[in-house]
Short mmCIF file of C-alpha atoms in Angstrom, two decimals:
data_model
loop_
_atom_site.label_atom_id
_atom_site.label_comp_id
_atom_site.label_asym_id
_atom_site.label_seq_id
_atom_site.Cartn_x
_atom_site.Cartn_y
_atom_site.Cartn_z
CA UNK I 137 108.69 117.08 154.26
CA UNK I 138 106.28 114.19 154.71
CA UNK I 139 106.91 111.72 158.22
CA UNK I 140 106.61 108.16 156.96
CA UNK I 141 106.27 105.02 159.13
CA UNK I 142 106.48 101.90 157.15
CA UNK I 143 105.42 98.40 158.56
CA UNK I 144 107.13 95.38 156.99
CA UNK I 145 107.95 91.70 157.81
CA UNK I 146 111.38 92.00 156.43
CA UNK I 147 114.09 94.12 155.05
CA UNK I 148 117.39 94.16 154.24
CA UNK I 149 120.00 94.07 155.49
CA UNK I 150 118.24 92.52 158.45
CA UNK I 151 116.23 89.66 157.23
CA UNK I 152 115.59 88.83 153.93
CA UNK I 153 113.32 85.90 152.05
CA UNK I 154 112.34 87.75 148.95
CA UNK I 155 111.82 91.15 146.92
CA UNK I 156 109.91 92.87 149.88
CA UNK I 157 112.98 93.02 151.91
CA UNK I 158 114.69 94.71 148.97
CA UNK I 159 112.14 97.47 148.93
CA UNK I 160 111.79 97.97 152.54
CA UNK I 161 115.61 98.03 152.89
CA UNK I 162 116.32 100.43 150.05
CA UNK I 163 113.14 102.59 149.50
CA UNK I 164 113.27 104.24 152.96
CA UNK I 165 117.06 105.48 152.55
CA UNK I 166 115.93 106.71 148.87
CA UNK I 167 112.91 108.78 150.35
CA UNK I 168 115.52 110.10 153.11
CA UNK I 169 117.79 111.23 150.70
CA UNK I 170 114.83 113.21 148.90
CA UNK I 171 114.15 114.95 152.44
CA UNK I 172 111.55 112.94 153.77
CA UNK I 173 111.50 111.69 157.36
CA UNK I 174 111.06 107.89 157.24
CA UNK I 175 111.30 105.21 159.74
CA UNK I 176 110.25 101.31 159.71
CA UNK I 177 108.66 98.68 161.90
CA UNK I 178 109.70 95.17 161.79
CA UNK I 179 109.63 91.98 164.00
CA UNK I 180 112.54 91.01 166.06
CA UNK I 181 113.09 87.57 164.65
CA UNK I 182 115.85 85.16 166.09
CA UNK I 183 117.26 85.15 162.55
CA UNK I 184 117.34 89.13 162.42
CA UNK I 185 120.96 90.56 162.11
CA UNK I 186 120.56 93.58 164.21
CA UNK I 187 124.04 93.88 166.03
CA UNK I 188 124.10 97.19 167.99
CA UNK I 189 120.49 97.54 168.45
CA UNK I 190 119.21 99.61 171.48
CA UNK I 191 116.28 99.19 173.44
CA UNK I 192 114.03 102.40 173.39
CA UNK I 193 111.00 101.14 174.66
CA UNK I 194 109.79 98.40 177.43
CA UNK I 195 106.66 96.59 178.03
CA UNK I 196 104.00 98.16 175.57
CA UNK I 197 101.09 96.29 176.01
CA UNK I 198 99.16 95.17 172.70
CA UNK I 199 95.83 94.23 173.02
CA UNK I 200 94.11 91.39 170.67
CA UNK I 201 90.52 91.44 172.07
CA UNK I 202 91.14 89.88 175.63
CA UNK I 203 94.67 88.89 175.04
CA UNK I 204 97.51 90.77 175.99
CA UNK I 205 101.00 90.98 174.52
CA UNK I 206 103.96 92.62 176.18
CA UNK I 207 106.40 93.93 173.40
CA UNK I 208 109.65 95.76 173.72
CA UNK I 209 111.31 97.88 171.20
CA UNK I 210 114.77 98.06 169.83
CA UNK I 211 116.14 100.53 167.38
CA UNK I 212 118.85 99.96 164.75
CA UNK I 213 119.63 102.68 162.48
CA UNK I 214 120.39 101.72 158.89
CA UNK I 215 121.86 104.31 156.08
CA UNK I 216 120.29 107.07 158.41
CA UNK I 217 116.88 105.18 158.66
CA UNK I 218 115.42 104.28 162.10
CA UNK I 219 114.45 100.52 162.19
CA UNK I 220 112.30 99.83 165.14
CA UNK I 221 112.17 95.99 165.92
CA UNK I 222 109.08 94.73 167.76
CA UNK I 223 110.51 92.13 170.25
CA UNK I 224 108.01 89.57 171.41
CA UNK I 225 109.94 86.20 171.85
CA UNK I 226 106.99 84.15 172.37
CA UNK I 227 106.06 85.07 168.65
CA UNK I 228 109.14 85.95 166.79
CA UNK I 229 112.03 83.93 168.37
CA UNK I 230 111.80 80.82 166.73
CA UNK I 231 113.38 78.84 163.79
CA UNK I 232 111.98 80.17 160.45
CA UNK I 233 110.23 83.69 159.72
CA UNK I 234 106.79 82.66 158.27
CA UNK I 235 107.19 78.68 158.16
CA UNK I 236 109.12 75.72 159.63
CA UNK I 237 109.39 72.20 158.28
CA UNK I 238 105.69 71.51 158.91
CA UNK I 239 104.46 74.48 156.91
CA UNK I 240 103.05 78.12 157.98
CA UNK I 241 102.98 79.00 161.50
CA UNK I 242 99.87 78.24 162.73
CA UNK I 243 99.52 81.60 164.71
CA UNK I 244 100.94 83.72 161.87
CA UNK I 245 97.45 85.87 162.14
CA UNK I 246 98.31 86.52 165.58
CA UNK I 247 101.97 87.31 165.12
CA UNK I 248 101.44 89.65 162.12
CA UNK I 249 98.36 91.16 164.13
CA UNK I 250 100.61 91.99 167.15
CA UNK I 251 103.20 93.58 164.30
CA UNK I 252 100.47 95.94 163.02
CA UNK I 253 98.85 96.66 166.57
CA UNK I 254 102.63 97.31 168.10
CA UNK I 255 103.16 100.03 165.23
CA UNK I 256 100.42 101.79 166.84
CA UNK I 257 102.52 101.87 170.11
CA UNK I 258 105.47 103.13 168.17
CA UNK I 259 103.14 105.95 167.07
CA UNK I 260 101.95 106.59 170.43
CA UNK I 261 105.25 106.69 172.14
CA UNK I 262 108.16 107.05 169.91
CA UNK I 263 107.22 108.22 166.34
CA UNK I 264 104.27 110.06 165.06
CA UNK I 265 104.09 110.06 161.14
CA UNK I 266 101.59 111.48 158.68
CA UNK I 267 101.75 108.48 156.69
CA UNK I 268 101.47 104.80 157.70
CA UNK I 269 102.88 102.88 154.55
CA UNK I 270 102.19 99.06 154.89
CA UNK I 271 103.53 96.35 153.07
CA UNK I 272 101.83 93.21 151.95
CA UNK I 273 99.22 91.13 154.01
CA UNK I 274 101.60 90.75 157.18
CA UNK I 275 100.98 94.76 157.61
CA UNK I 276 97.49 94.88 156.20
CA UNK I 277 95.60 95.04 159.51
CA UNK I 278 97.43 98.46 160.36
CA UNK I 279 94.69 100.42 158.31
CA UNK I 280 91.79 98.09 159.49
CA UNK I 281 92.80 99.04 163.10
CA UNK I 282 93.11 102.58 162.42
CA UNK I 283 89.79 103.03 160.64
CA UNK I 284 88.01 100.60 163.21
CA UNK I 285 89.26 99.77 166.85
CA UNK I 286 91.11 103.02 166.79
CA UNK I 287 88.99 105.37 164.93
CA UNK I 288 87.99 107.51 167.97
CA UNK I 289 91.76 107.87 169.33
CA UNK I 290 92.78 111.37 168.86
CA UNK I 291 96.45 110.33 168.77
CA UNK I 292 96.00 108.69 165.49
CA UNK I 293 93.65 111.28 163.68
CA UNK I 294 94.85 112.44 160.42
CA UNK I 295 97.02 109.70 159.63
CA UNK I 296 96.82 108.65 156.02
CA UNK I 297 97.37 105.06 154.77
CA UNK I 298 99.23 103.26 151.89
CA UNK I 299 99.12 99.64 151.05
CA UNK I 300 101.75 98.06 148.73
CA UNK I 301 101.00 94.84 147.34
CA UNK I 302 104.26 93.18 146.47
CA UNK I 303 102.48 89.89 145.30
CA UNK I 304 98.81 89.30 145.24
CA UNK I 305 99.23 85.53 145.25
CA UNK I 306 99.74 85.66 149.16
CA UNK I 307 96.91 87.11 150.88
CA UNK I 308 96.81 85.97 154.57
CA UNK I 309 93.86 83.92 154.28
CA UNK I 310 92.56 82.29 157.68
CA UNK I 311 89.41 80.70 159.17
CA UNK I 312 86.60 83.17 160.30
CA UNK I 313 86.92 81.49 163.91
CA UNK I 314 90.13 83.48 164.17
CA UNK I 315 88.80 86.87 163.88
CA UNK I 316 88.46 87.52 167.76
CA UNK I 317 92.26 86.29 167.77
CA UNK I 318 93.11 89.58 166.13
CA UNK I 319 91.12 91.63 168.34
CA UNK I 320 88.43 92.55 165.52
CA UNK I 321 84.42 92.18 166.03
CA UNK I 322 82.13 90.45 163.46
CA UNK I 323 81.17 93.86 162.06
CA UNK I 324 84.09 93.54 159.59
CA UNK I 325 83.43 90.22 158.37
CA UNK I 326 81.53 91.27 155.71
CA UNK I 327 81.69 91.37 151.78
CA UNK I 328 82.70 94.94 151.95
CA UNK I 329 85.10 94.06 154.58
CA UNK I 330 87.53 91.03 155.23
CA UNK I 331 85.07 88.21 154.20
CA UNK I 332 86.53 86.43 151.37
CA UNK I 333 84.49 82.99 150.31
CA UNK I 334 83.70 82.28 153.61
CA UNK I 335 87.24 83.06 155.14
CA UNK I 336 89.12 85.85 156.71
CA UNK I 337 91.33 87.58 154.21
CA UNK I 338 93.78 90.15 155.64
CA UNK I 339 95.28 91.50 152.52
CA UNK I 340 91.55 92.19 151.26
CA UNK I 341 91.07 94.37 154.56
CA UNK I 342 94.26 96.31 153.71
CA UNK I 343 92.63 97.12 150.30
CA UNK I 344 89.40 97.79 151.60
CA UNK I 345 90.45 100.35 154.56
CA UNK I 346 93.65 101.91 153.00
CA UNK I 347 93.62 105.47 151.59
CA UNK I 348 95.99 104.62 148.70
CA UNK I 349 97.31 101.26 147.19
CA UNK I 350 100.19 100.70 145.40
CA UNK I 351 101.91 97.73 143.60
CA UNK I 352 105.27 96.98 142.33
CA UNK I 353 105.02 97.97 138.65
CA UNK I 354 102.53 99.54 136.34
CA UNK I 355 101.87 96.28 134.37
CA UNK I 356 101.23 94.55 137.43
CA UNK I 357 98.81 97.29 138.55
CA UNK I 358 96.50 96.62 135.36
CA UNK I 359 96.90 92.80 135.48
CA UNK I 360 95.76 92.33 139.03
CA UNK I 361 92.31 93.94 137.79
CA UNK I 362 91.97 91.16 135.76
CA UNK I 363 90.51 87.64 136.60
CA UNK I 364 93.39 85.92 135.21
CA UNK I 365 95.64 87.56 138.00
CA UNK I 366 93.28 88.97 140.61
CA UNK I 367 93.18 85.66 142.47
CA UNK I 368 89.71 86.56 143.45
CA UNK I 369 90.46 90.28 144.35
CA UNK I 370 90.16 91.71 141.02
CA UNK I 371 86.56 93.13 141.38
CA UNK I 372 87.58 94.62 144.59
CA UNK I 373 90.71 96.22 142.83
CA UNK I 374 88.65 97.49 139.77
CA UNK I 375 86.33 99.18 142.42
CA UNK I 376 89.15 100.85 143.98
CA UNK I 377 91.15 101.52 140.67
CA UNK I 378 91.30 105.33 141.56
CA UNK I 379 93.24 104.51 144.42
CA UNK I 380 95.62 102.10 142.76
CA UNK I 381 98.90 103.17 141.61
CA UNK I 382 101.80 101.10 139.95
CA UNK I 383 105.28 102.40 140.90
CA UNK I 384 108.10 100.21 139.65
CA UNK I 385 110.67 98.76 142.33
CA UNK I 386 113.98 100.53 142.06
CA UNK I 387 117.55 98.71 142.23
CA UNK I 388 120.27 99.76 144.75
CA UNK I 389 123.11 99.98 142.41
CA UNK I 390 125.59 100.32 145.49
CA UNK I 391 124.95 96.60 145.84
CA UNK I 392 124.46 95.41 142.13
CA UNK I 393 126.98 97.19 139.97
CA UNK I 394 129.70 95.38 137.91
CA UNK I 395 132.12 98.20 138.55
CA UNK I 396 132.05 97.95 142.31
CA UNK I 397 130.89 94.67 143.09
CA UNK I 398 133.13 92.70 145.44
CA UNK I 399 131.52 89.27 144.76
CA UNK I 400 132.75 89.03 141.38
CA UNK I 401 136.02 87.93 139.70
CA UNK I 402 136.74 91.13 137.57
CA UNK I 403 135.06 94.69 137.29
CA UNK I 404 133.78 95.71 133.97
CA UNK I 405 131.81 98.49 132.46
CA UNK I 406 129.61 99.82 129.54
CA UNK I 407 132.69 101.34 128.27
CA UNK I 408 135.40 98.12 128.93
CA UNK I 409 133.24 94.83 128.73
CA UNK I 410 136.71 92.80 129.09
CA UNK I 411 136.23 91.95 132.55
CA UNK I 412 132.92 89.56 131.70
CA UNK I 413 134.78 86.95 130.38
CA UNK I 414 136.69 86.58 133.57
CA UNK I 415 133.49 86.46 135.16
CA UNK I 416 132.24 83.74 132.96
CA UNK I 417 135.18 81.62 133.43
CA UNK I 418 134.97 81.98 137.50
CA UNK I 419 131.23 81.13 137.38
CA UNK I 420 131.99 77.91 135.33
CA UNK I 421 134.44 76.81 137.85
CA UNK I 422 132.29 77.54 140.92
CA UNK I 423 129.77 75.21 139.49
CA UNK I 424 132.46 72.51 138.40
CA UNK I 425 131.82 72.96 134.58
CA UNK I 426 134.78 72.99 131.91
CA UNK I 427 136.71 76.02 131.12
CA UNK I 428 135.64 74.89 127.39
CA UNK I 429 132.14 75.49 128.08
CA UNK I 430 133.06 79.43 127.76
CA UNK I 431 132.68 79.19 124.31
CA UNK I 432 129.24 78.31 124.42
CA UNK I 433 126.46 80.88 125.42
CA UNK I 434 125.60 80.61 129.33
CA UNK I 435 122.45 80.87 130.52
CA UNK I 436 121.86 81.87 134.27
CA UNK I 437 118.76 81.36 136.35
CA UNK I 438 118.70 82.70 140.18
CA UNK I 439 114.86 82.19 141.42
CA UNK I 440 112.69 80.54 143.93
CA UNK I 441 111.88 77.19 142.23
CA UNK I 442 108.00 77.56 141.87
CA UNK I 443 105.35 77.31 139.17
CA UNK I 444 105.04 81.01 139.29
CA UNK I 445 108.39 81.46 138.14
CA UNK I 446 107.69 79.44 134.90
CA UNK I 447 109.34 76.27 135.88
CA UNK I 448 106.61 74.11 134.22
CA UNK I 449 107.70 75.74 131.26
CA UNK I 450 111.39 74.82 131.66
CA UNK I 451 110.12 71.39 132.65
CA UNK I 452 108.19 71.12 129.33
CA UNK I 453 111.33 71.91 127.31
CA UNK I 454 113.99 70.56 129.33
CA UNK I 455 115.07 67.78 126.65
CA UNK I 456 114.95 70.22 123.85
CA UNK I 457 116.83 72.85 125.79
CA UNK I 458 119.72 70.37 126.75
CA UNK I 459 120.09 69.26 123.38
CA UNK I 460 121.07 72.82 122.47
CA UNK I 461 124.70 74.11 122.27
CA UNK I 462 124.43 75.67 125.56
CA UNK I 463 125.31 75.89 129.01
CA UNK I 464 123.15 76.34 132.10
CA UNK I 465 123.52 77.31 135.72
CA UNK I 466 120.74 77.64 138.48
CA UNK I 467 120.61 78.61 141.91
CA UNK I 468 117.81 78.61 144.16
CA UNK I 469 115.25 76.62 146.43
CA UNK I 470 111.60 75.81 146.25
CA UNK I 471 109.18 73.06 145.28
CA UNK I 472 110.91 69.68 145.20
CA UNK I 473 109.64 68.87 141.94
CA UNK I 474 111.75 71.46 140.36
CA UNK I 475 114.72 71.12 142.75
CA UNK I 476 114.65 67.42 141.47
CA UNK I 477 114.14 68.40 137.95
CA UNK I 478 117.49 70.28 138.06
CA UNK I 479 119.06 67.65 139.78
CA UNK I 480 118.24 65.22 137.30
CA UNK I 481 119.30 67.42 134.33
CA UNK I 482 122.71 68.24 135.82
CA UNK I 483 123.16 64.16 136.21
CA UNK I 484 122.19 63.65 132.84
CA UNK I 485 124.01 66.35 131.45
CA UNK I 486 127.32 66.71 133.25
CA UNK I 487 129.54 69.64 131.62
CA UNK I 488 126.39 71.37 130.30
CA UNK I 489 123.72 71.68 133.10
CA UNK I 490 124.67 72.52 137.07
CA UNK I 491 122.42 73.35 139.77
CA UNK I 492 122.88 74.73 143.30
CA UNK I 493 119.97 74.18 145.74
CA UNK I 494 120.79 76.97 148.32
CA UNK I 495 120.20 80.61 148.85
CA UNK I 496 123.80 82.02 148.18
CA UNK I 497 123.92 85.99 147.59
CA UNK I 498 127.69 85.94 146.64
CA UNK I 499 127.01 83.39 144.07
CA UNK I 500 123.68 85.22 142.69
CA UNK I 501 126.14 88.21 142.04
CA UNK I 502 128.69 85.79 140.16
CA UNK I 503 125.68 84.51 138.15
CA UNK I 504 124.55 87.97 137.16
CA UNK I 505 128.09 88.97 136.03
CA UNK I 506 129.18 85.90 134.41
CA UNK I 507 126.22 84.65 132.44
CA UNK I 508 125.33 85.63 128.87
CA UNK I 509 121.72 85.43 129.29
CA UNK I 510 119.23 85.48 132.30
CA UNK I 511 116.28 83.34 132.19
CA UNK I 512 112.74 84.38 133.83
CA UNK I 513 109.70 82.73 132.13
CA UNK I 514 107.36 83.82 134.77
CA UNK I 515 103.76 82.94 135.06
CA UNK I 516 103.09 86.44 136.64
CA UNK I 517 105.77 88.64 137.99
CA UNK I 518 104.70 91.75 139.86
CA UNK I 519 108.10 93.52 139.25
CA UNK I 520 111.11 91.32 139.49
CA UNK I 521 114.41 92.26 140.28
CA UNK I 522 116.63 90.05 138.68
CA UNK I 523 116.09 91.18 135.38
CA UNK I 524 116.98 94.41 136.26
CA UNK I 525 120.24 93.42 137.95
CA UNK I 526 120.91 91.55 134.85
CA UNK I 527 120.70 94.59 132.52
CA UNK I 528 123.28 96.39 134.66
CA UNK I 529 125.54 93.48 134.43
CA UNK I 530 125.20 93.20 130.50
CA UNK I 531 123.50 89.74 131.06
CA UNK I 532 120.61 89.71 128.43
CA UNK I 533 117.28 88.81 129.95
CA UNK I 534 115.03 86.22 128.29
CA UNK I 535 111.51 86.97 130.12
CA UNK I 536 107.85 86.21 129.55
CA UNK I 537 105.99 89.52 128.82
CA UNK I 538 104.09 90.07 132.18
CA UNK I 539 104.01 92.66 135.02
CA UNK I 540 107.29 94.34 135.73
CA UNK I 541 109.31 92.17 133.32
CA UNK I 542 107.11 93.75 130.40
CA UNK I 543 107.77 96.96 131.66
CA UNK I 544 111.58 96.71 132.05
CA UNK I 545 112.80 94.93 129.02
CA UNK I 546 112.19 95.91 125.46
CA UNK I 547 113.49 94.57 122.16
CA UNK I 548 116.62 96.56 122.45
CA UNK I 549 117.65 94.99 125.64
CA UNK I 550 116.61 91.67 125.76
CA UNK I 551 113.96 88.84 124.46
CA UNK I 552 110.48 88.10 125.89
CA UNK I 553 107.53 86.18 124.60
CA UNK I 554 103.77 86.59 125.67
CA UNK I 555 102.07 83.27 125.48
CA UNK I 556 102.32 81.03 128.41
CA UNK I 557 103.67 78.03 126.70
CA UNK I 558 106.84 75.96 126.51
CA UNK I 559 106.96 76.46 122.76
CA UNK I 560 106.82 79.90 123.17
CA UNK I 561 109.69 79.94 125.46
CA UNK I 562 111.79 77.57 123.43
CA UNK I 563 111.32 79.69 120.30
CA UNK I 564 112.44 82.67 122.06
CA UNK I 565 115.59 81.02 123.52
CA UNK I 566 116.52 79.92 120.30
CA UNK I 567 116.05 83.45 118.74
CA UNK I 568 118.46 84.35 121.67
CA UNK I 569 121.09 81.69 121.13
CA UNK I 570 120.98 82.43 117.55
CA UNK I 571 121.39 86.30 118.14
CA UNK I 572 124.54 85.50 120.70
CA UNK I 573 126.32 84.30 117.36
CA UNK I 574 126.60 87.88 116.23
CA UNK I 575 129.14 89.22 118.58
CA UNK I 576 128.78 92.80 117.63
CA UNK I 577 124.99 92.70 117.76
CA UNK I 578 125.13 90.92 121.07
CA UNK I 579 127.40 93.54 122.51
CA UNK I 580 125.02 96.22 121.64
CA UNK I 581 122.35 94.58 123.35
CA UNK I 582 124.50 94.47 126.61
CA UNK I 583 125.33 97.91 126.30
CA UNK I 584 121.79 99.05 125.84
CA UNK I 585 120.83 97.23 129.04
CA UNK I 586 123.91 98.58 130.98
CA UNK I 587 122.76 102.22 130.23
CA UNK I 588 119.47 101.76 131.48
CA UNK I 589 118.45 103.45 134.91
CA UNK I 590 116.20 101.67 137.38
CA UNK I 591 117.71 103.17 140.38
CA UNK I 592 115.68 104.03 143.64
CA UNK I 593 115.39 107.85 142.68
CA UNK I 594 112.64 107.79 140.32
CA UNK I 595 110.63 105.28 142.22
CA UNK I 596 111.15 107.37 145.59
CA UNK I 597 109.71 110.46 143.69
CA UNK I 598 106.82 108.58 142.72
CA UNK I 599 106.10 107.46 146.08
CA UNK I 600 106.89 111.18 147.80
CA UNK I 601 104.33 112.43 145.22
CA UNK I 602 101.72 110.13 146.51
CA UNK I 603 102.26 110.95 149.99
CA UNK I 604 101.91 114.45 149.36
CA UNK I 605 98.81 114.14 147.54
CA UNK I 606 97.31 112.33 150.26
CA UNK I 607 98.39 114.86 152.64
CA UNK I 608 96.46 117.67 150.53
#
C-alpha cells in the first residue's frame, strides 16, 4: 500500500471548472478501492461546497521569501477520501476561481505557490505520504520546493513526486520579477529550470523537478513531444520522455449511466434502447424545439466555446451544416465570438438550432441521453470525457482524431477525421448523417459504444503501478 497526497486546484463535488476536477474527484476514490491510502489538498474557495467540514489545523505559517501567509486547514471526507482545504481568505475568498471579470487574478502565482507550500504543512503536521502527486501548473511548484528550498529538511526526505499534465496549453507563465514573490531564488531561473523565453514558467518547473510525469491519454503523451502540440515545451518533454507516461482518464459510471441517471427523462440500456426516444423528445422540448424534430438526426454539443475545441471549424461550415436535414443543440460558455455564432445560428434557424449559454450539469446529462450524435472537432484534446460519456449513452461521437479522442473512438463506435479543416469535418458529419438513416446499423454503433468500459478501475491500476515503481 502506498500513501499518496494529491495537490490540485479543483475537485468534484466541491468545485469544478473543467476535467481536472473530475479526475481529482474520482481517481482518489478509485485508488482507495484498490487499497491505496489517498488524501487530497485543495484551496478553500468561497464557492467551494464543503458543508460539514471540520478544522484540523490553525495558523500554519507558509513562508514565501520574506512574506508570511497564515493558513488554517479544514477537512472534508468524500467517498472515504480525506480532502484538506487550505483556508487563506486573503487569497481564496473571492468571486471566481482563477479569473474575474477583468481576467486572470494578478496574484495567481502567489495563490498557487501558497497552495503548494501549504501542502508541506499538511505533510509536516497532518498526513505524510510516500508520493506527492501534483496536478497542472497550479500545483507544479510543489516538486520545485521539494527539490530546492526543502531539500535539506529530513521531514520530506524520500517523498517521490508525480506531475500530471491535464492540458499543456495552460502553463502558469509570469514575469521573472515575481520569482522572489513565490519564495525562489534566481538559481532556478535557468534554461534547465523555470526560465521560459525570458519568463517564469511554473509548469516547466514541475516537469523539470518531478520524478515522474503523466498526461491524460497515451495519444496526448506522444503529441506533446511534437512542435505542433508542445507549446514550446516539446524539447524538454522529449528529454524527459523516459519519465513520461500517458494514462487515460476514467469515467465515473455512478454519475454517467443511462440506466440510473436521475437527470434524464427515461432510463435505458444496451439491451433495451426504448427509453432513448423519450430522452430525445424531452431534450428537444427543453430547448424549445418542435416535437417533429425527433424525426431528424439530433447533434449535441457540450463544450467550452473556444478555438481549441474546434469551434473555428464549426464556424467555417455553419451555413452548410444548417442546410442539412439535422437538428443541433449546444450548451456551454466561452469566447464571445463563438457564443455569438450560436446565437446567430439559433436566430436564423429557429426550430433547427438552439443554444444555451450556461454551465448546466443536468442539461448536459439530457444532451448526452437525448442526442443521436455528439460533436467534438477539437484542435487538440488531451483526453476528453464527453465522448466517453456519449459512448455509454449510445450517442455516437463525431470527433477529430487527436489525443484522447483518437484513443477512445474507433470505426465501430463513432466517426473521426484527421485533417484539421472545415471540409474534413463537414464530410465526416455527412457520413454520420447518412449512416443514421440505416437504423439497424446505427443501433449497432450505439451498442458497440455502450459496451465499452472506461471506468476508473483500469486507470487507477496504472497509477498505482507507477507509484509502486517509483517506490522501488
